[in-house]
C-alpha cells in the first residue's frame, strides 16, 4: 500500500515535469498530471463527485474515491443505485457521508456536483452519460462505452457540445507496463508490428448468485442482449483498446464468429467468440474468448519482426538475441572466401541462473494501481476543466470497434466503419 | 567486388542455458540440416530441463531436494555425469567443484544467497562441508546421497561442455564433419575445418579493450573454453570475480583470463575453471592429469598491457 502510494506519487511527478519523454506522444492523456492546479487544496478547488451504479465495479471505484477524499481534495457527495441492497452497501462504504439516491436524475440535480462516475450495466451507459453531460456534469463512464454505435457517437457529440470531460474506464491507459510497452514499440524495439493476438479464457458460467430468482436478468445482465453484448463488450473491449493504442490507429474492418456451445442455460450472449480486426497496413489483430477452458487465461501478445511482448504478464522477448560479432564475421568471411580468425569475446562460464531465456520484464516498477490513477486523472481534468488529450477518443474507438465486432458475429459478414462515425 | 564463394553456409542460433547457442556448418543438404537443427534443439532442451537446478521438474532439482534425507535412485545418464564431476574434482585437486554453485550466484538474483553471505569468507567448518567428494554414489543402484545437508549440485560449470559433446555426436551420426558450435563464445567445439583453411582459427580478444585478436588458437576437432574476469563480467558481478575458490572461500578477481584448448569440450570447460583459480603447484598437478593442446593465461595490468603465459605442457600425447 505504502509502496503503491510512493510509486504513484513518483509516476505523477515524472508525468508532470514532462519526464515521460516519448510517452508524451504515445500516451498524451498523461499530460493531465502536468498541471500544478491538480493538487490544489483550495476549498474552491474541491471536486465533488457522485457515483452511479455501485455494484461490483462501482464499489471498487467508491473505495478509491473515499481514499482520495484524504489526498486529492475531493468529496463523494452522492451515491446512486436503483437496487436498494447495493445502495445501502454504498452508503455504508461512505460511512453515511454521502447521500443515497435511487434515481440518478435526482443526483444530477445537485447543484455543486462536478462530475459523476458511472458503473451501471452497459445498456444504461449512454442515457445516464448524456443526461449528466446535459446537466453540466463531467463524466467518467465504465467501459465498454455504450451498447450501440449511435449511442457512442451521441455521447461524444454531447460531451463536445457541452464542453465537458468524457472519460471511459479503460484503466490500461494508465498502467505503467502498458505505457512503457507502447513507448518501446514506438521506438522500434519490436521492429515492425504485424500481428497482435489476444485471448481471454475462463472456465465458469459467468453468473452471479441470485438473492431470488426474479432478479436473474437484473443481476446477470451480462448474459442478456437487452443489456449487454457479453464477451465482446465486457471483456474484449479492453484488448481492442490496447490494440488500437499499440498501432496508433483504428481498424478498417472486422470479421468474426461466435456461438453458445457449452453454457446452454438460457443465456443470450455467446459463450465463445473469435474476431479478427484488420488495419489499413494489413496488420491483423486476432482475438478470441471462451468460457469452458481457462488453461491459457488472459494475454495480449504484440508480435513484431524483432520481438514479442506479452502485456498482461509484463514480458518481452527478443526475436534475435544480439548476434556476437565473431559469428557475424565468420559468416561474412566464409561468404567472401576469407580465412581469418574468429574473434571471440572470451567471457567465461557464467553460473547457471534461472529463467534467463524466459524473456525480460517490460516495466520494472508496476506497483501503481492504474484503477486509482485513472480516477486521479479524472479529478485533475475536472479541476483543470478541459478535456484530456486523446482520452475520449481512445474510449470511443474501442467502444465502436467492440460493437462492430459484435455486429460481424451477429451478421456473419465483414464489417467496416460507416464514415459518419469518424470523429 | 569480391568473388563470392560457392559454399553454402548452414547456420542457426537459439537461446540455451542462459546464453546464446550458435551452430554453423557448410556444404550439407538443406533438408538434412533442418533435421539436425531440430535434433540439436531438442537435445539442448532435454539437457537443460534435466540438469537445471532451478527447474522444479529437473532431475538435479529432485536430487538436491532429497539426497540428504535419503538415497536418490537416478537414471544412468545423471549418475554418470555426477560421477564424472567427482572424478574431475579429484583430478583438479578439488578446484573444479559442482557443490559450490550456490556461492557463485549473482547477489541480485532472486534465488541467490544474500550479498553479505557472498562476501563473507566461509569458515573452515563450512568449507569442510562442501566438496564433490561428499556426494556419495552407489553404482550398483545408480543412487546418489549427500553426506550433509549443505550440499547441492550445480552442473552449470560443465553443462555447456556436456551439451557440446552430445551435439558433436549428433553431427557425427548425420555425417556432418565440419562445424563450429558455440555457447556464448566462451565454450566452443569444432568439427573438421573452416571451409577456407585446414582448421578453425579462434582469436582471443583483449578482455578489457576489445579489438584486435591477441592470440589465435587452432581448432580442429577440438574445443576451447575461456574463463575470465572480463569487462562484461565485471559489470555483472560487481568487483568480485565470479569463480569461487573452494579452498580459500574467496572469489578470484584478478584481471585475467584462462583459455584451454583440448579435445573434449567437457574437459576444456572443467579446466578453464580450475586453472583460473589454481596456484602454481595446483596448476602443474592438474595439467598432469589431462591432455591439453593449449592452456593460456592472459594477465592484464592495464587497459592496454597484457602478458600471455602458455602452460602448454603436453601436446597431444
Ligand atoms: N474496467 C474494468 O476492468 C471493469 C471491471 C468490471 C466491470 N466493469 C464495468 O462496470 C460496469 C458495471 O459492472 P459491474 O460488474 O459492477 O456490474 P454490477 O451488476 O455488479 O453493478 C451494476 C450496478 O448498477 C446498478 N444499476 C443498474 N441500473 C441502474 C440505474 N438505472 N441507475 C443506478 N444504478 C443502476 C445495479 O443495481 C448494480 O448495482 C459495466 O459497464 C462493466 O463493464 C469494468
mmCIF file of N, CA, C and O in Angstrom, chain A residues 280-360:
data_model
loop_
_atom_site.group_PDB
_atom_site.id
_atom_site.type_symbol
_atom_site.label_atom_id
_atom_site.label_comp_id
_atom_site.label_asym_id
_atom_site.label_seq_id
_atom_site.Cartn_x
_atom_site.Cartn_y
_atom_site.Cartn_z
ATOM 1 N N UNK A 280 -5.290 -0.771 -41.791
ATOM 2 C CA UNK A 280 -5.051 -0.329 -43.173
ATOM 3 C C UNK A 280 -3.757 -0.899 -43.762
ATOM 4 O O UNK A 280 -3.691 -1.195 -44.947
ATOM 5 N N UNK A 281 -2.728 -1.068 -42.927
ATOM 6 C CA UNK A 281 -1.459 -1.550 -43.474
ATOM 7 C C UNK A 281 -1.395 -3.072 -43.534
ATOM 8 O O UNK A 281 -0.353 -3.650 -43.789
ATOM 9 N N UNK A 282 -2.522 -3.737 -43.278
ATOM 10 C CA UNK A 282 -2.544 -5.194 -43.369
ATOM 11 C C UNK A 282 -2.263 -5.884 -42.043
ATOM 12 O O UNK A 282 -2.280 -7.117 -41.967
ATOM 13 N N UNK A 283 -2.001 -5.125 -41.003
ATOM 14 C CA UNK A 283 -1.783 -5.732 -39.683
ATOM 15 C C UNK A 283 -3.095 -6.327 -39.168
ATOM 16 O O UNK A 283 -4.160 -5.738 -39.340
ATOM 17 N N UNK A 284 -2.995 -7.488 -38.556
ATOM 18 C CA UNK A 284 -4.197 -8.140 -38.034
ATOM 19 C C UNK A 284 -4.168 -8.181 -36.507
ATOM 20 O O UNK A 284 -3.110 -8.357 -35.906
ATOM 21 N N UNK A 285 -5.341 -8.046 -35.952
ATOM 22 C CA UNK A 285 -5.499 -8.266 -34.507
ATOM 23 C C UNK A 285 -6.462 -9.441 -34.340
ATOM 24 O O UNK A 285 -7.629 -9.361 -34.704
ATOM 25 N N UNK A 286 -5.923 -10.527 -33.839
ATOM 26 C CA UNK A 286 -6.679 -11.769 -33.747
ATOM 27 C C UNK A 286 -7.077 -11.979 -32.288
ATOM 28 O O UNK A 286 -6.216 -12.026 -31.408
ATOM 29 N N UNK A 287 -8.353 -12.106 -32.023
ATOM 30 C CA UNK A 287 -8.816 -12.175 -30.642
ATOM 31 C C UNK A 287 -9.787 -13.330 -30.470
ATOM 32 O O UNK A 287 -10.627 -13.582 -31.337
ATOM 33 N N UNK A 288 -9.689 -14.012 -29.374
ATOM 34 C CA UNK A 288 -10.735 -14.983 -29.070
ATOM 35 C C UNK A 288 -10.985 -15.070 -27.578
ATOM 36 O O UNK A 288 -10.138 -14.687 -26.763
ATOM 37 N N UNK A 289 -12.177 -15.535 -27.249
ATOM 38 C CA UNK A 289 -12.575 -15.593 -25.855
ATOM 39 C C UNK A 289 -13.459 -16.814 -25.673
ATOM 40 O O UNK A 289 -14.254 -17.168 -26.558
ATOM 41 N N UNK A 290 -13.310 -17.491 -24.551
ATOM 42 C CA UNK A 290 -14.151 -18.659 -24.287
ATOM 43 C C UNK A 290 -14.376 -18.821 -22.792
ATOM 44 O O UNK A 290 -13.693 -18.180 -21.982
ATOM 45 N N UNK A 291 -15.333 -19.653 -22.432
ATOM 46 C CA UNK A 291 -15.703 -19.758 -21.019
ATOM 47 C C UNK A 291 -15.767 -21.214 -20.550
ATOM 48 O O UNK A 291 -16.399 -21.520 -19.553
ATOM 49 N N UNK A 292 -15.103 -22.112 -21.299
ATOM 50 C CA UNK A 292 -15.114 -23.510 -20.878
ATOM 51 C C UNK A 292 -13.710 -24.100 -20.788
ATOM 52 O O UNK A 292 -13.533 -25.312 -20.762
ATOM 53 N N UNK A 293 -12.703 -23.259 -20.749
ATOM 54 C CA UNK A 293 -11.327 -23.710 -20.536
ATOM 55 C C UNK A 293 -10.534 -22.487 -20.086
ATOM 56 O O UNK A 293 -10.642 -21.430 -20.679
ATOM 57 N N UNK A 294 -9.741 -22.653 -19.004
ATOM 58 C CA UNK A 294 -9.020 -21.476 -18.515
ATOM 59 C C UNK A 294 -7.511 -21.652 -18.551
ATOM 60 O O UNK A 294 -6.764 -20.855 -18.002
ATOM 61 N N UNK A 295 -7.087 -22.727 -19.229
ATOM 62 C CA UNK A 295 -5.663 -23.054 -19.207
ATOM 63 C C UNK A 295 -4.791 -21.878 -19.674
ATOM 64 O O UNK A 295 -3.784 -21.554 -19.070
ATOM 65 N N UNK A 296 -5.181 -21.235 -20.766
ATOM 66 C CA UNK A 296 -4.360 -20.148 -21.296
ATOM 67 C C UNK A 296 -4.681 -18.794 -20.684
ATOM 68 O O UNK A 296 -3.953 -17.824 -20.904
ATOM 69 N N UNK A 297 -5.784 -18.718 -19.945
ATOM 70 C CA UNK A 297 -6.082 -17.490 -19.213
ATOM 71 C C UNK A 297 -6.235 -16.271 -20.109
ATOM 72 O O UNK A 297 -7.011 -16.265 -21.050
ATOM 73 N N UNK A 298 -5.437 -15.283 -19.800
ATOM 74 C CA UNK A 298 -5.623 -13.964 -20.385
ATOM 75 C C UNK A 298 -4.278 -13.454 -20.867
ATOM 76 O O UNK A 298 -3.308 -13.488 -20.112
ATOM 77 N N UNK A 299 -4.206 -12.982 -22.084
ATOM 78 C CA UNK A 299 -2.935 -12.441 -22.565
ATOM 79 C C UNK A 299 -3.154 -11.576 -23.786
ATOM 80 O O UNK A 299 -4.156 -11.735 -24.488
ATOM 81 N N UNK A 300 -2.246 -10.651 -23.988
ATOM 82 C CA UNK A 300 -2.227 -9.880 -25.226
ATOM 83 C C UNK A 300 -0.799 -9.870 -25.727
ATOM 84 O O UNK A 300 0.112 -9.419 -25.029
ATOM 85 N N UNK A 301 -0.617 -10.386 -26.928
ATOM 86 C CA UNK A 301 0.735 -10.543 -27.467
ATOM 87 C C UNK A 301 0.943 -9.608 -28.647
ATOM 88 O O UNK A 301 0.120 -9.558 -29.557
ATOM 89 N N UNK A 302 2.032 -8.874 -28.610
ATOM 90 C CA UNK A 302 2.359 -7.972 -29.704
ATOM 91 C C UNK A 302 3.522 -8.596 -30.464
ATOM 92 O O UNK A 302 4.584 -8.832 -29.885
ATOM 93 N N UNK A 303 3.309 -8.888 -31.730
ATOM 94 C CA UNK A 303 4.310 -9.620 -32.485
ATOM 95 C C UNK A 303 4.956 -8.737 -33.553
ATOM 96 O O UNK A 303 4.281 -8.255 -34.458
ATOM 97 N N UNK A 304 6.252 -8.526 -33.406
ATOM 98 C CA UNK A 304 6.975 -7.728 -34.391
ATOM 99 C C UNK A 304 8.129 -8.538 -34.948
ATOM 100 O O UNK A 304 8.495 -9.570 -34.382
ATOM 101 N N UNK A 305 8.736 -8.063 -36.025
ATOM 102 C CA UNK A 305 9.807 -8.874 -36.624
ATOM 103 C C UNK A 305 11.079 -8.874 -35.779
ATOM 104 O O UNK A 305 11.987 -9.651 -36.034
ATOM 105 N N UNK A 306 11.130 -8.026 -34.762
ATOM 106 C CA UNK A 306 12.312 -8.052 -33.885
ATOM 107 C C UNK A 306 12.019 -8.579 -32.484
ATOM 108 O O UNK A 306 12.939 -8.814 -31.704
ATOM 109 N N UNK A 307 10.748 -8.701 -32.143
ATOM 110 C CA UNK A 307 10.474 -9.163 -30.785
ATOM 111 C C UNK A 307 9.001 -9.299 -30.493
ATOM 112 O O UNK A 307 8.146 -8.999 -31.335
ATOM 113 N N UNK A 308 8.738 -9.751 -29.283
ATOM 114 C CA UNK A 308 7.383 -10.063 -28.860
ATOM 115 C C UNK A 308 7.159 -9.462 -27.486
ATOM 116 O O UNK A 308 8.071 -9.454 -26.669
ATOM 117 N N UNK A 309 5.954 -8.979 -27.247
ATOM 118 C CA UNK A 309 5.613 -8.567 -25.895
ATOM 119 C C UNK A 309 4.373 -9.310 -25.446
ATOM 120 O O UNK A 309 3.479 -9.564 -26.255
ATOM 121 N N UNK A 310 4.354 -9.644 -24.171
ATOM 122 C CA UNK A 310 3.148 -10.200 -23.569
ATOM 123 C C UNK A 310 2.745 -9.217 -22.484
ATOM 124 O O UNK A 310 3.355 -9.175 -21.416
ATOM 125 N N UNK A 311 1.762 -8.406 -22.828
ATOM 126 C CA UNK A 311 1.481 -7.244 -21.997
ATOM 127 C C UNK A 311 0.858 -7.593 -20.657
ATOM 128 O O UNK A 311 1.183 -6.997 -19.643
ATOM 129 N N UNK A 312 -0.048 -8.552 -20.631
ATOM 130 C CA UNK A 312 -0.721 -8.852 -19.368
ATOM 131 C C UNK A 312 0.263 -9.364 -18.329
ATOM 132 O O UNK A 312 0.061 -9.216 -17.134
ATOM 133 N N UNK A 313 1.323 -10.012 -18.800
ATOM 134 C CA UNK A 313 2.287 -10.575 -17.854
ATOM 135 C C UNK A 313 3.597 -9.788 -17.816
ATOM 136 O O UNK A 313 4.577 -10.261 -17.242
ATOM 137 N N UNK A 314 3.619 -8.613 -18.495
ATOM 138 C CA UNK A 314 4.776 -7.731 -18.380
ATOM 139 C C UNK A 314 6.055 -8.408 -18.885
ATOM 140 O O UNK A 314 7.098 -8.357 -18.253
ATOM 141 N N UNK A 315 5.965 -9.055 -20.049
ATOM 142 C CA UNK A 315 7.129 -9.773 -20.558
ATOM 143 C C UNK A 315 7.479 -9.338 -21.978
ATOM 144 O O UNK A 315 6.608 -8.964 -22.751
ATOM 145 N N UNK A 316 8.747 -9.429 -22.255
ATOM 146 C CA UNK A 316 9.236 -9.005 -23.560
ATOM 147 C C UNK A 316 10.311 -9.997 -24.006
ATOM 148 O O UNK A 316 11.141 -10.402 -23.197
ATOM 149 N N UNK A 317 10.251 -10.406 -25.236
ATOM 150 C CA UNK A 317 11.210 -11.388 -25.744
ATOM 151 C C UNK A 317 11.822 -10.857 -27.030
ATOM 152 O O UNK A 317 11.116 -10.330 -27.878
ATOM 153 N N UNK A 318 13.113 -11.042 -27.160
ATOM 154 C CA UNK A 318 13.750 -10.595 -28.392
ATOM 155 C C UNK A 318 13.738 -11.739 -29.394
ATOM 156 O O UNK A 318 13.992 -12.883 -29.051
ATOM 157 N N UNK A 319 13.429 -11.422 -30.632
ATOM 158 C CA UNK A 319 13.402 -12.438 -31.692
ATOM 159 C C UNK A 319 14.822 -12.943 -31.940
ATOM 160 O O UNK A 319 15.057 -14.114 -32.132
ATOM 161 N N UNK A 320 15.765 -12.024 -31.938
ATOM 162 C CA UNK A 320 17.161 -12.370 -32.183
ATOM 163 C C UNK A 320 18.032 -11.778 -31.109
ATOM 164 O O UNK A 320 18.337 -10.593 -31.158
ATOM 165 N N UNK A 321 18.449 -12.593 -30.157
ATOM 166 C CA UNK A 321 19.405 -12.035 -29.200
ATOM 167 C C UNK A 321 20.591 -11.509 -30.018
ATOM 168 O O UNK A 321 20.930 -12.105 -31.040
ATOM 169 N N UNK A 322 21.182 -10.405 -29.607
ATOM 170 C CA UNK A 322 22.214 -9.791 -30.441
ATOM 171 C C UNK A 322 23.253 -10.801 -30.910
ATOM 172 O O UNK A 322 23.751 -11.603 -30.117
ATOM 173 N N UNK A 323 23.549 -10.750 -32.172
ATOM 174 C CA UNK A 323 24.486 -11.726 -32.720
ATOM 175 C C UNK A 323 25.909 -11.343 -32.355
ATOM 176 O O UNK A 323 26.310 -10.199 -32.549
ATOM 177 N N UNK A 324 26.662 -12.289 -31.833
ATOM 178 C CA UNK A 324 28.035 -11.963 -31.484
ATOM 179 C C UNK A 324 28.806 -11.549 -32.734
ATOM 180 O O UNK A 324 28.647 -12.134 -33.796
ATOM 181 N N UNK A 325 29.634 -10.543 -32.574
ATOM 182 C CA UNK A 325 30.374 -10.009 -33.704
ATOM 183 C C UNK A 325 31.214 -11.092 -34.375
ATOM 184 O O UNK A 325 31.323 -11.145 -35.599
ATOM 185 N N UNK A 326 31.801 -11.966 -33.551
ATOM 186 C CA UNK A 326 32.675 -13.000 -34.087
ATOM 187 C C UNK A 326 31.962 -13.904 -35.068
ATOM 188 O O UNK A 326 32.500 -14.268 -36.124
ATOM 189 N N UNK A 327 30.743 -14.274 -34.727
ATOM 190 C CA UNK A 327 29.992 -15.203 -35.576
ATOM 191 C C UNK A 327 29.559 -14.491 -36.864
ATOM 192 O O UNK A 327 29.637 -15.051 -37.953
ATOM 193 N N UNK A 328 29.140 -13.244 -36.714
ATOM 194 C CA UNK A 328 28.774 -12.445 -37.895
ATOM 195 C C UNK A 328 29.929 -12.403 -38.879
ATOM 196 O O UNK A 328 29.779 -12.610 -40.075
ATOM 197 N N UNK A 329 31.102 -12.139 -38.285
ATOM 198 C CA UNK A 329 32.295 -12.004 -39.106
ATOM 199 C C UNK A 329 32.647 -13.337 -39.770
ATOM 200 O O UNK A 329 33.033 -13.381 -40.937
ATOM 201 N N UNK A 330 32.467 -14.427 -39.021
ATOM 202 C CA UNK A 330 32.763 -15.747 -39.578
ATOM 203 C C UNK A 330 31.903 -16.011 -40.815
ATOM 204 O O UNK A 330 32.392 -16.436 -41.863
ATOM 205 N N UNK A 331 30.590 -15.732 -40.675
ATOM 206 C CA UNK A 331 29.685 -15.958 -41.797
ATOM 207 C C UNK A 331 30.117 -15.110 -42.993
ATOM 208 O O UNK A 331 30.214 -15.575 -44.122
ATOM 209 N N UNK A 332 30.426 -13.869 -42.694
ATOM 210 C CA UNK A 332 30.850 -12.945 -43.744
ATOM 211 C C UNK A 332 32.149 -13.422 -44.411
ATOM 212 O O UNK A 332 32.266 -13.420 -45.633
ATOM 213 N N UNK A 333 33.105 -13.861 -43.593
ATOM 214 C CA UNK A 333 34.381 -14.355 -44.128
ATOM 215 C C UNK A 333 34.166 -15.523 -45.079
ATOM 216 O O UNK A 333 34.717 -15.561 -46.174
ATOM 217 N N UNK A 334 33.376 -16.486 -44.620
ATOM 218 C CA UNK A 334 33.179 -17.680 -45.443
ATOM 219 C C UNK A 334 32.558 -17.282 -46.782
ATOM 220 O O UNK A 334 32.996 -17.713 -47.845
ATOM 221 N N UNK A 335 31.567 -16.408 -46.700
ATOM 222 C CA UNK A 335 30.897 -15.982 -47.926
ATOM 223 C C UNK A 335 31.861 -15.295 -48.891
ATOM 224 O O UNK A 335 31.683 -15.330 -50.093
ATOM 225 N N UNK A 336 32.880 -14.658 -48.346
ATOM 226 C CA UNK A 336 33.806 -13.930 -49.202
ATOM 227 C C UNK A 336 35.124 -14.664 -49.392
ATOM 228 O O UNK A 336 36.119 -14.072 -49.824
ATOM 229 N N UNK A 337 35.138 -15.929 -49.066
ATOM 230 C CA UNK A 337 36.332 -16.729 -49.304
ATOM 231 C C UNK A 337 37.525 -16.340 -48.452
ATOM 232 O O UNK A 337 38.670 -16.562 -48.830
ATOM 233 N N UNK A 338 37.270 -15.759 -47.294
ATOM 234 C CA UNK A 338 38.373 -15.296 -46.438
ATOM 235 C C UNK A 338 38.619 -16.296 -45.309
ATOM 236 O O UNK A 338 37.673 -16.822 -44.713
ATOM 237 N N UNK A 339 39.890 -16.532 -45.025
ATOM 238 C CA UNK A 339 40.241 -17.404 -43.902
ATOM 239 C C UNK A 339 40.904 -16.536 -42.845
ATOM 240 O O UNK A 339 42.058 -16.152 -42.966
ATOM 241 N N UNK A 340 40.138 -16.197 -41.834
ATOM 242 C CA UNK A 340 40.675 -15.314 -40.792
ATOM 243 C C UNK A 340 40.179 -15.832 -39.446
ATOM 244 O O UNK A 340 39.210 -16.589 -39.382
ATOM 245 N N UNK A 341 40.814 -15.377 -38.382
ATOM 246 C CA UNK A 341 40.418 -15.935 -37.095
ATOM 247 C C UNK A 341 39.057 -15.412 -36.642
ATOM 248 O O UNK A 341 38.664 -14.292 -36.961
ATOM 249 N N UNK A 342 38.367 -16.256 -35.904
ATOM 250 C CA UNK A 342 37.052 -15.927 -35.394
ATOM 251 C C UNK A 342 37.255 -15.321 -34.011
ATOM 252 O O UNK A 342 37.629 -16.017 -33.069
ATOM 253 N N UNK A 343 37.037 -14.025 -33.910
ATOM 254 C CA UNK A 343 37.306 -13.383 -32.621
ATOM 255 C C UNK A 343 36.188 -13.695 -31.652
ATOM 256 O O UNK A 343 35.014 -13.484 -31.954
ATOM 257 N N UNK A 344 36.542 -14.185 -30.501
ATOM 258 C CA UNK A 344 35.513 -14.496 -29.517
ATOM 259 C C UNK A 344 35.650 -13.571 -28.321
ATOM 260 O O UNK A 344 36.732 -13.082 -28.016
ATOM 261 N N UNK A 345 34.537 -13.367 -27.669
ATOM 262 C CA UNK A 345 34.508 -12.421 -26.565
ATOM 263 C C UNK A 345 35.366 -12.896 -25.407
ATOM 264 O O UNK A 345 35.880 -12.100 -24.643
ATOM 265 N N UNK A 346 35.507 -14.186 -25.295
ATOM 266 C CA UNK A 346 36.362 -14.718 -24.260
ATOM 267 C C UNK A 346 35.808 -14.570 -22.867
ATOM 268 O O UNK A 346 36.535 -14.543 -21.900
ATOM 269 N N UNK A 347 34.489 -14.471 -22.770
ATOM 270 C CA UNK A 347 33.893 -14.481 -21.431
ATOM 271 C C UNK A 347 34.113 -15.866 -20.844
ATOM 272 O O UNK A 347 34.939 -16.610 -21.326
ATOM 273 N N UNK A 348 33.385 -16.173 -19.833
ATOM 274 C CA UNK A 348 33.674 -17.444 -19.208
ATOM 275 C C UNK A 348 32.378 -18.096 -18.822
ATOM 276 O O UNK A 348 31.325 -17.563 -19.115
ATOM 277 N N UNK A 349 32.448 -19.193 -18.176
ATOM 278 C CA UNK A 349 31.158 -19.764 -17.802
ATOM 279 C C UNK A 349 30.538 -18.946 -16.716
ATOM 280 O O UNK A 349 31.173 -18.546 -15.763
ATOM 281 N N UNK A 350 29.289 -18.656 -16.984
ATOM 282 C CA UNK A 350 28.515 -17.894 -16.025
ATOM 283 C C UNK A 350 27.703 -18.934 -15.274
ATOM 284 O O UNK A 350 27.154 -19.826 -15.890
ATOM 285 N N UNK A 351 27.658 -18.840 -13.964
ATOM 286 C CA UNK A 351 26.903 -19.855 -13.249
ATOM 287 C C UNK A 351 25.457 -19.887 -13.726
ATOM 288 O O UNK A 351 24.904 -18.871 -14.122
ATOM 289 N N UNK A 352 24.935 -21.049 -13.679
ATOM 290 C CA UNK A 352 23.586 -21.239 -14.175
ATOM 291 C C UNK A 352 22.603 -20.371 -13.400
ATOM 292 O O UNK A 352 22.548 -20.391 -12.184
ATOM 293 N N UNK A 353 21.841 -19.572 -14.119
ATOM 294 C CA UNK A 353 20.827 -18.766 -13.442
ATOM 295 C C UNK A 353 19.470 -19.135 -14.006
ATOM 296 O O UNK A 353 19.361 -19.528 -15.154
ATOM 297 N N UNK A 354 18.467 -18.990 -13.173
ATOM 298 C CA UNK A 354 17.145 -19.437 -13.584
ATOM 299 C C UNK A 354 16.520 -18.484 -14.589
ATOM 300 O O UNK A 354 16.774 -17.298 -14.576
ATOM 301 N N UNK A 355 15.717 -19.048 -15.443
ATOM 302 C CA UNK A 355 14.792 -18.288 -16.280
ATOM 303 C C UNK A 355 15.433 -17.172 -17.085
ATOM 304 O O UNK A 355 14.816 -16.191 -17.389
ATOM 305 N N UNK A 356 16.677 -17.316 -17.433
ATOM 306 C CA UNK A 356 17.372 -16.288 -18.212
ATOM 307 C C UNK A 356 16.738 -16.085 -19.574
ATOM 308 O O UNK A 356 16.618 -14.982 -20.050
ATOM 309 N N UNK A 357 16.360 -17.189 -20.211
ATOM 310 C CA UNK A 357 15.836 -17.061 -21.563
ATOM 311 C C UNK A 357 14.318 -16.984 -21.566
ATOM 312 O O UNK A 357 13.671 -17.248 -22.552
ATOM 313 N N UNK A 358 13.769 -16.659 -20.441
ATOM 314 C CA UNK A 358 12.319 -16.602 -20.358
ATOM 315 C C UNK A 358 11.822 -15.165 -20.558
ATOM 316 O O UNK A 358 10.806 -14.774 -20.041
ATOM 317 N N UNK A 359 12.587 -14.393 -21.268
ATOM 318 C CA UNK A 359 12.164 -13.024 -21.553
ATOM 319 C C UNK A 359 12.544 -12.079 -20.435
ATOM 320 O O UNK A 359 13.066 -12.491 -19.401
ATOM 321 N N UNK A 360 12.310 -10.798 -20.679
ATOM 322 C CA UNK A 360 12.600 -9.822 -19.629
ATOM 323 C C UNK A 360 11.348 -9.007 -19.340
ATOM 324 O O UNK A 360 10.406 -9.016 -20.111
#
